[in-house]
Coordinates of C-alpha atoms in Angstrom, one line a residue:
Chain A
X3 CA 1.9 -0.8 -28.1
X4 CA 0.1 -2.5 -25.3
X5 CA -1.7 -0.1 -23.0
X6 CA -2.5 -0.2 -18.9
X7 CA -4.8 1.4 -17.8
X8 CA -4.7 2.6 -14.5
X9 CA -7.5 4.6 -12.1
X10 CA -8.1 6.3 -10.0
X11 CA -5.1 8.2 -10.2
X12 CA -5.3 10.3 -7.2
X13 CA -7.8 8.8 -3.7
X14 CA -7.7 10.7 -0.2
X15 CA -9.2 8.5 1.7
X16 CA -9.9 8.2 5.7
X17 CA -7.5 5.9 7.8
X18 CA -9.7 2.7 8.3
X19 CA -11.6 2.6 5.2
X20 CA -10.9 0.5 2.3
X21 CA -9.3 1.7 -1.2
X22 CA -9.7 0.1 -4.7
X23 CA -7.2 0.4 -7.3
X24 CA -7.7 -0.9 -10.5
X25 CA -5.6 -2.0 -13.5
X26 CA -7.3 -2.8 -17.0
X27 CA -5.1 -3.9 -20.3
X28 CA -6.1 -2.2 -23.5
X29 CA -6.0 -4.5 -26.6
X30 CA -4.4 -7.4 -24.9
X31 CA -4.7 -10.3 -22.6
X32 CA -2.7 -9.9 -18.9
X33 CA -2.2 -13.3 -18.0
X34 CA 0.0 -12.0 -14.7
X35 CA -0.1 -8.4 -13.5
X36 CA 2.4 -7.2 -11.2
X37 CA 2.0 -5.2 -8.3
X38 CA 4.6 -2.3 -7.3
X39 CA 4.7 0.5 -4.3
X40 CA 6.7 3.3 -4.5
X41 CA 7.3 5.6 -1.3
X42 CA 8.3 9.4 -1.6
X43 CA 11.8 9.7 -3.3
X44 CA 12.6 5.4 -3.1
X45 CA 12.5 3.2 -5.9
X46 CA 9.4 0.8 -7.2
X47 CA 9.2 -2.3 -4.6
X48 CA 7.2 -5.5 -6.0
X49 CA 4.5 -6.0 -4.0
X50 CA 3.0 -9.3 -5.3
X51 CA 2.0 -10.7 -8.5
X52 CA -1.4 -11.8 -9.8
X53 CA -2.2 -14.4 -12.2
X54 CA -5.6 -14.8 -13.8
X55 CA -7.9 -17.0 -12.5
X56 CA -5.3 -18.6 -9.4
X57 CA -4.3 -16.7 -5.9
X58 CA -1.8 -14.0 -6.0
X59 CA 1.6 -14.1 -5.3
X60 CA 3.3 -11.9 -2.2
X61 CA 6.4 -10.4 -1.9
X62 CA 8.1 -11.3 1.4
X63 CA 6.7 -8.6 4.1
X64 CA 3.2 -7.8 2.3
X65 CA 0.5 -8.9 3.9
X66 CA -2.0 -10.2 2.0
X67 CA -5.0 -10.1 4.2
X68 CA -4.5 -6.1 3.7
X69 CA -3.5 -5.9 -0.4
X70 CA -6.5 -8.2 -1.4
X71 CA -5.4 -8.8 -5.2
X72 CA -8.0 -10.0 -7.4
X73 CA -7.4 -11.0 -11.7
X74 CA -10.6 -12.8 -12.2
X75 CA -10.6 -11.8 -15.9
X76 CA -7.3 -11.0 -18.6
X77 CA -8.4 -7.8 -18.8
X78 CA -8.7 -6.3 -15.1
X79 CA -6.9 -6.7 -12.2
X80 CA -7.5 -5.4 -8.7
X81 CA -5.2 -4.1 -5.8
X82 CA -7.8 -3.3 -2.3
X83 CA -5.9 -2.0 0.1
X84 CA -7.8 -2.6 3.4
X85 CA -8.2 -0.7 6.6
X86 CA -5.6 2.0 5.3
X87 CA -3.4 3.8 7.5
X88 CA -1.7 6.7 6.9
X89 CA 2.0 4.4 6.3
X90 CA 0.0 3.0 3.6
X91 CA 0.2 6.4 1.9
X92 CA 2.9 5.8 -1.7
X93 CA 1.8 6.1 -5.1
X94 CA 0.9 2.3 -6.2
X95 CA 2.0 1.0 -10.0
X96 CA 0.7 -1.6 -12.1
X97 CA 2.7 -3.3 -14.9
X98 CA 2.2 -6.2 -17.1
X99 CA 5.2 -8.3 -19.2
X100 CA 5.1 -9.5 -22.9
X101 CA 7.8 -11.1 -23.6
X102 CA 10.5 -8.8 -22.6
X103 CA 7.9 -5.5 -22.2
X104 CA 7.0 -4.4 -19.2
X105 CA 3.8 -2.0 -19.6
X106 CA 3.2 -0.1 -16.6
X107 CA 0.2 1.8 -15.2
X108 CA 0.3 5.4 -14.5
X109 CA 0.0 5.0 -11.6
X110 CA -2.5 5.2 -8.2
X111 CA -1.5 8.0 -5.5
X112 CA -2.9 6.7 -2.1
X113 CA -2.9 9.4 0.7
X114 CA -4.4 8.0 3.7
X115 CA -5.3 11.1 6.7
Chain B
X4 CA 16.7 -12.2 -3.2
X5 CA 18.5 -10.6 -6.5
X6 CA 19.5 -7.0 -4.9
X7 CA 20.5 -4.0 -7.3
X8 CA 22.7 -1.3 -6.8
X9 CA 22.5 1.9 -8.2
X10 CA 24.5 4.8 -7.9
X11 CA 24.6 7.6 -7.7
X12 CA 21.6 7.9 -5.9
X13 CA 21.5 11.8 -6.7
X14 CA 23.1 13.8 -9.0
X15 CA 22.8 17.8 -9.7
X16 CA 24.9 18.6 -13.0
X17 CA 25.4 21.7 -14.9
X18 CA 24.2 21.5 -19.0
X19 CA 26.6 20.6 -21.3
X20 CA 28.7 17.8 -19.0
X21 CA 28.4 13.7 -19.1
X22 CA 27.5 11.8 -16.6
X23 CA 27.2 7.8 -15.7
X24 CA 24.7 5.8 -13.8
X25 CA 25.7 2.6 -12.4
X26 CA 23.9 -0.3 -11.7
X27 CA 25.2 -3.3 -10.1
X28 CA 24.6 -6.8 -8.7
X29 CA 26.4 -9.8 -7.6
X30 CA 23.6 -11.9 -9.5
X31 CA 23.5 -12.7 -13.0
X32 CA 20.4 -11.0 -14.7
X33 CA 18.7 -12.6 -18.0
X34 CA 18.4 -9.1 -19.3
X35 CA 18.5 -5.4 -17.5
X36 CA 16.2 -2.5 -18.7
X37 CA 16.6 1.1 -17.9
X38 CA 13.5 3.1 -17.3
X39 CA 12.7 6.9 -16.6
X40 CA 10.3 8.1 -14.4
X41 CA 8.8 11.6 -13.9
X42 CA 6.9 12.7 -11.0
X43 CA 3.5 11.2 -10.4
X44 CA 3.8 9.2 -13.6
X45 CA 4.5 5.2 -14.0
X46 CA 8.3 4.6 -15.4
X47 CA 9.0 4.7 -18.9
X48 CA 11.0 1.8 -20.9
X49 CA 14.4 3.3 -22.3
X50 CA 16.4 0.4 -23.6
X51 CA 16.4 -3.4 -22.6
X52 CA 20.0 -4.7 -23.3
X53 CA 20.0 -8.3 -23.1
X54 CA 23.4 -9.8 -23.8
X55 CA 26.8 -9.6 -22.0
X56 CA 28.6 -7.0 -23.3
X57 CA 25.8 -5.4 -25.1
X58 CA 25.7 -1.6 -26.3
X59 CA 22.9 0.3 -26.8
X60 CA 22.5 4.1 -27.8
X61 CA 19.3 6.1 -27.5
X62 CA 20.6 9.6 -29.4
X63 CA 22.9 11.3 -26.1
X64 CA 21.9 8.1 -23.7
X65 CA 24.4 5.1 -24.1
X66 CA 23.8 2.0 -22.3
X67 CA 25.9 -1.1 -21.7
X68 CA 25.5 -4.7 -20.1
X69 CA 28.5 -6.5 -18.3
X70 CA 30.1 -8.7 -19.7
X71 CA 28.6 -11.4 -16.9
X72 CA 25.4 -9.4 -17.4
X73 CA 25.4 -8.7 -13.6
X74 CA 25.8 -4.6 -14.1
X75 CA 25.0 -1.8 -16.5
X76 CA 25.5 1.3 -16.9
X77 CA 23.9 4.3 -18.4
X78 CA 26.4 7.4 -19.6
X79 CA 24.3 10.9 -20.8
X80 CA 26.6 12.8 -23.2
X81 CA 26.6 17.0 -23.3
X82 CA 23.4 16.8 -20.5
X83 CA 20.4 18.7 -20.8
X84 CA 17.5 20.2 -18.5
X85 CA 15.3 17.9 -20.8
X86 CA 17.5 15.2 -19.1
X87 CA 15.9 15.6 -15.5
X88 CA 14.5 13.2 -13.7
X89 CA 14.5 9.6 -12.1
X90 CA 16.3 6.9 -13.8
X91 CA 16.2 3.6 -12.4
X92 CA 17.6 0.4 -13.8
X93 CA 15.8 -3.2 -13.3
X94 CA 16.4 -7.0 -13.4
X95 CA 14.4 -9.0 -15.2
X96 CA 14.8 -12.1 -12.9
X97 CA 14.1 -14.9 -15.6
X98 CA 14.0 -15.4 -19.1
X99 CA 10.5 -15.6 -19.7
X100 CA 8.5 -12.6 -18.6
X101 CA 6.8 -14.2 -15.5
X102 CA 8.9 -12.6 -13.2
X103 CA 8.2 -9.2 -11.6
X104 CA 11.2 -6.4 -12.1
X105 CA 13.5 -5.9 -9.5
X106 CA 14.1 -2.5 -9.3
X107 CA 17.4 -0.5 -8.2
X108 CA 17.3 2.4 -5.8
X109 CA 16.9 4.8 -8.7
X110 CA 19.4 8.1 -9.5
X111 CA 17.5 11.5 -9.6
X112 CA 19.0 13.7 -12.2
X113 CA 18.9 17.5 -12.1
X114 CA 20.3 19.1 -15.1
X115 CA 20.7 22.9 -14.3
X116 CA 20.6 25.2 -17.1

């Protein structure tokens, strides 16, 4: 079955630097590649939704001057979240649909101190 | 916005005993798909049911689809600590996979032995 891959898994990284999450999809094209946050104990939240070669799409509330999203090829796509803070901190997923699959990442845990 | 509800949101059972998951919306869902998450992980697919009325059975897990496909529900026969963990129900919000998942709230299981 189609595979995402997902990395890094686990960042620490210092409030006002900039983090780089990357999804890759293993044996398959990702036309779009959907963005989710999840916070501690709450449900996945779609965050925005990149298409290949054309400007992402943001939920309402994201701001996309911080999630820079970037799909420049079918095979990678990009979350950078910039100027972190520690509210940033959740554990960021990945997912891509064919047909009526949805593959997801395992998953980025952002802690932000 | 296409809102789901789940419920209940947490649920500690002892092994052996059933139990039901709900998921509801007033908005009509092309298809629904029930996922299970464990910690640190991305969510893992379970079932997609797709038509109104639909029944779907996974070994103990049995899943159904309103009739108006705007709920579902999930019902775990004779529960075991295998069984823990967070299930969360989504909307697919169009018929053709372009759309991101609209996730419910999520239930976290805990199946005590």
């Amino acid at each position: 079955g189609a595979v995402v891959s997902q990395h890094p898994s686990r960042v620490i990284c210092k409030s006002g630097t900039s983090v780089k999450i990357e999804c890759r999809s293993l044996d398959f094209q990702a036309t779009t590649m959907f963005w989710y946050r999840q916070f501690p104990k709450q449900s996945l939240m779609l965050m925005a939704t990149s298409n290949e070669g054309s400007k992402a799409t943001y939920e309402q509330g994201v701001e996309k001057d911080k999630f820079l999203i970037n799909h420049a090829s079918l095979t990678l796509s990009t979350l950078t979240v910039t100027s972190a803070h520690p509210e940033d901190s959740s554990f960021y997923i990945c997912s891509t649909a064919l047909n009526y699959g949805y593959t997801f990442g395992s998953g980025t845990r952002l802690t932000v101190v | 916005t296409q809102l789901l509800e789940q419920s209940p949101q947490f649920l500690s059972i002892q092994e052996g005993e059933n139990l039901t998951v709900y998921c509801n919306s007033s908005s009509v869902f092309s298809s629904l798909q029930w996922y299970r998450q464990e910690p640190g992980e991305g969510p893992v697919l379970l079932v997609t049911v797709v038509t109104g009325g639909e029944v779907k059975k996974l070994k103990r897990l049995t899943f159904q689809f309103g009739d108006a496909r705007k709920d579902s529900s999930l019902h775990i026969t004779a529960a075991q600590p295998g069984d823990t963990g967070l299930y969360l129900c989504a909307g697919v919000r169009s018929g053709g996979g372009a759309d991101g998942l609209t996730f419910g709230k999520g239930t976290h299981l805990i199946i005590q032995p």
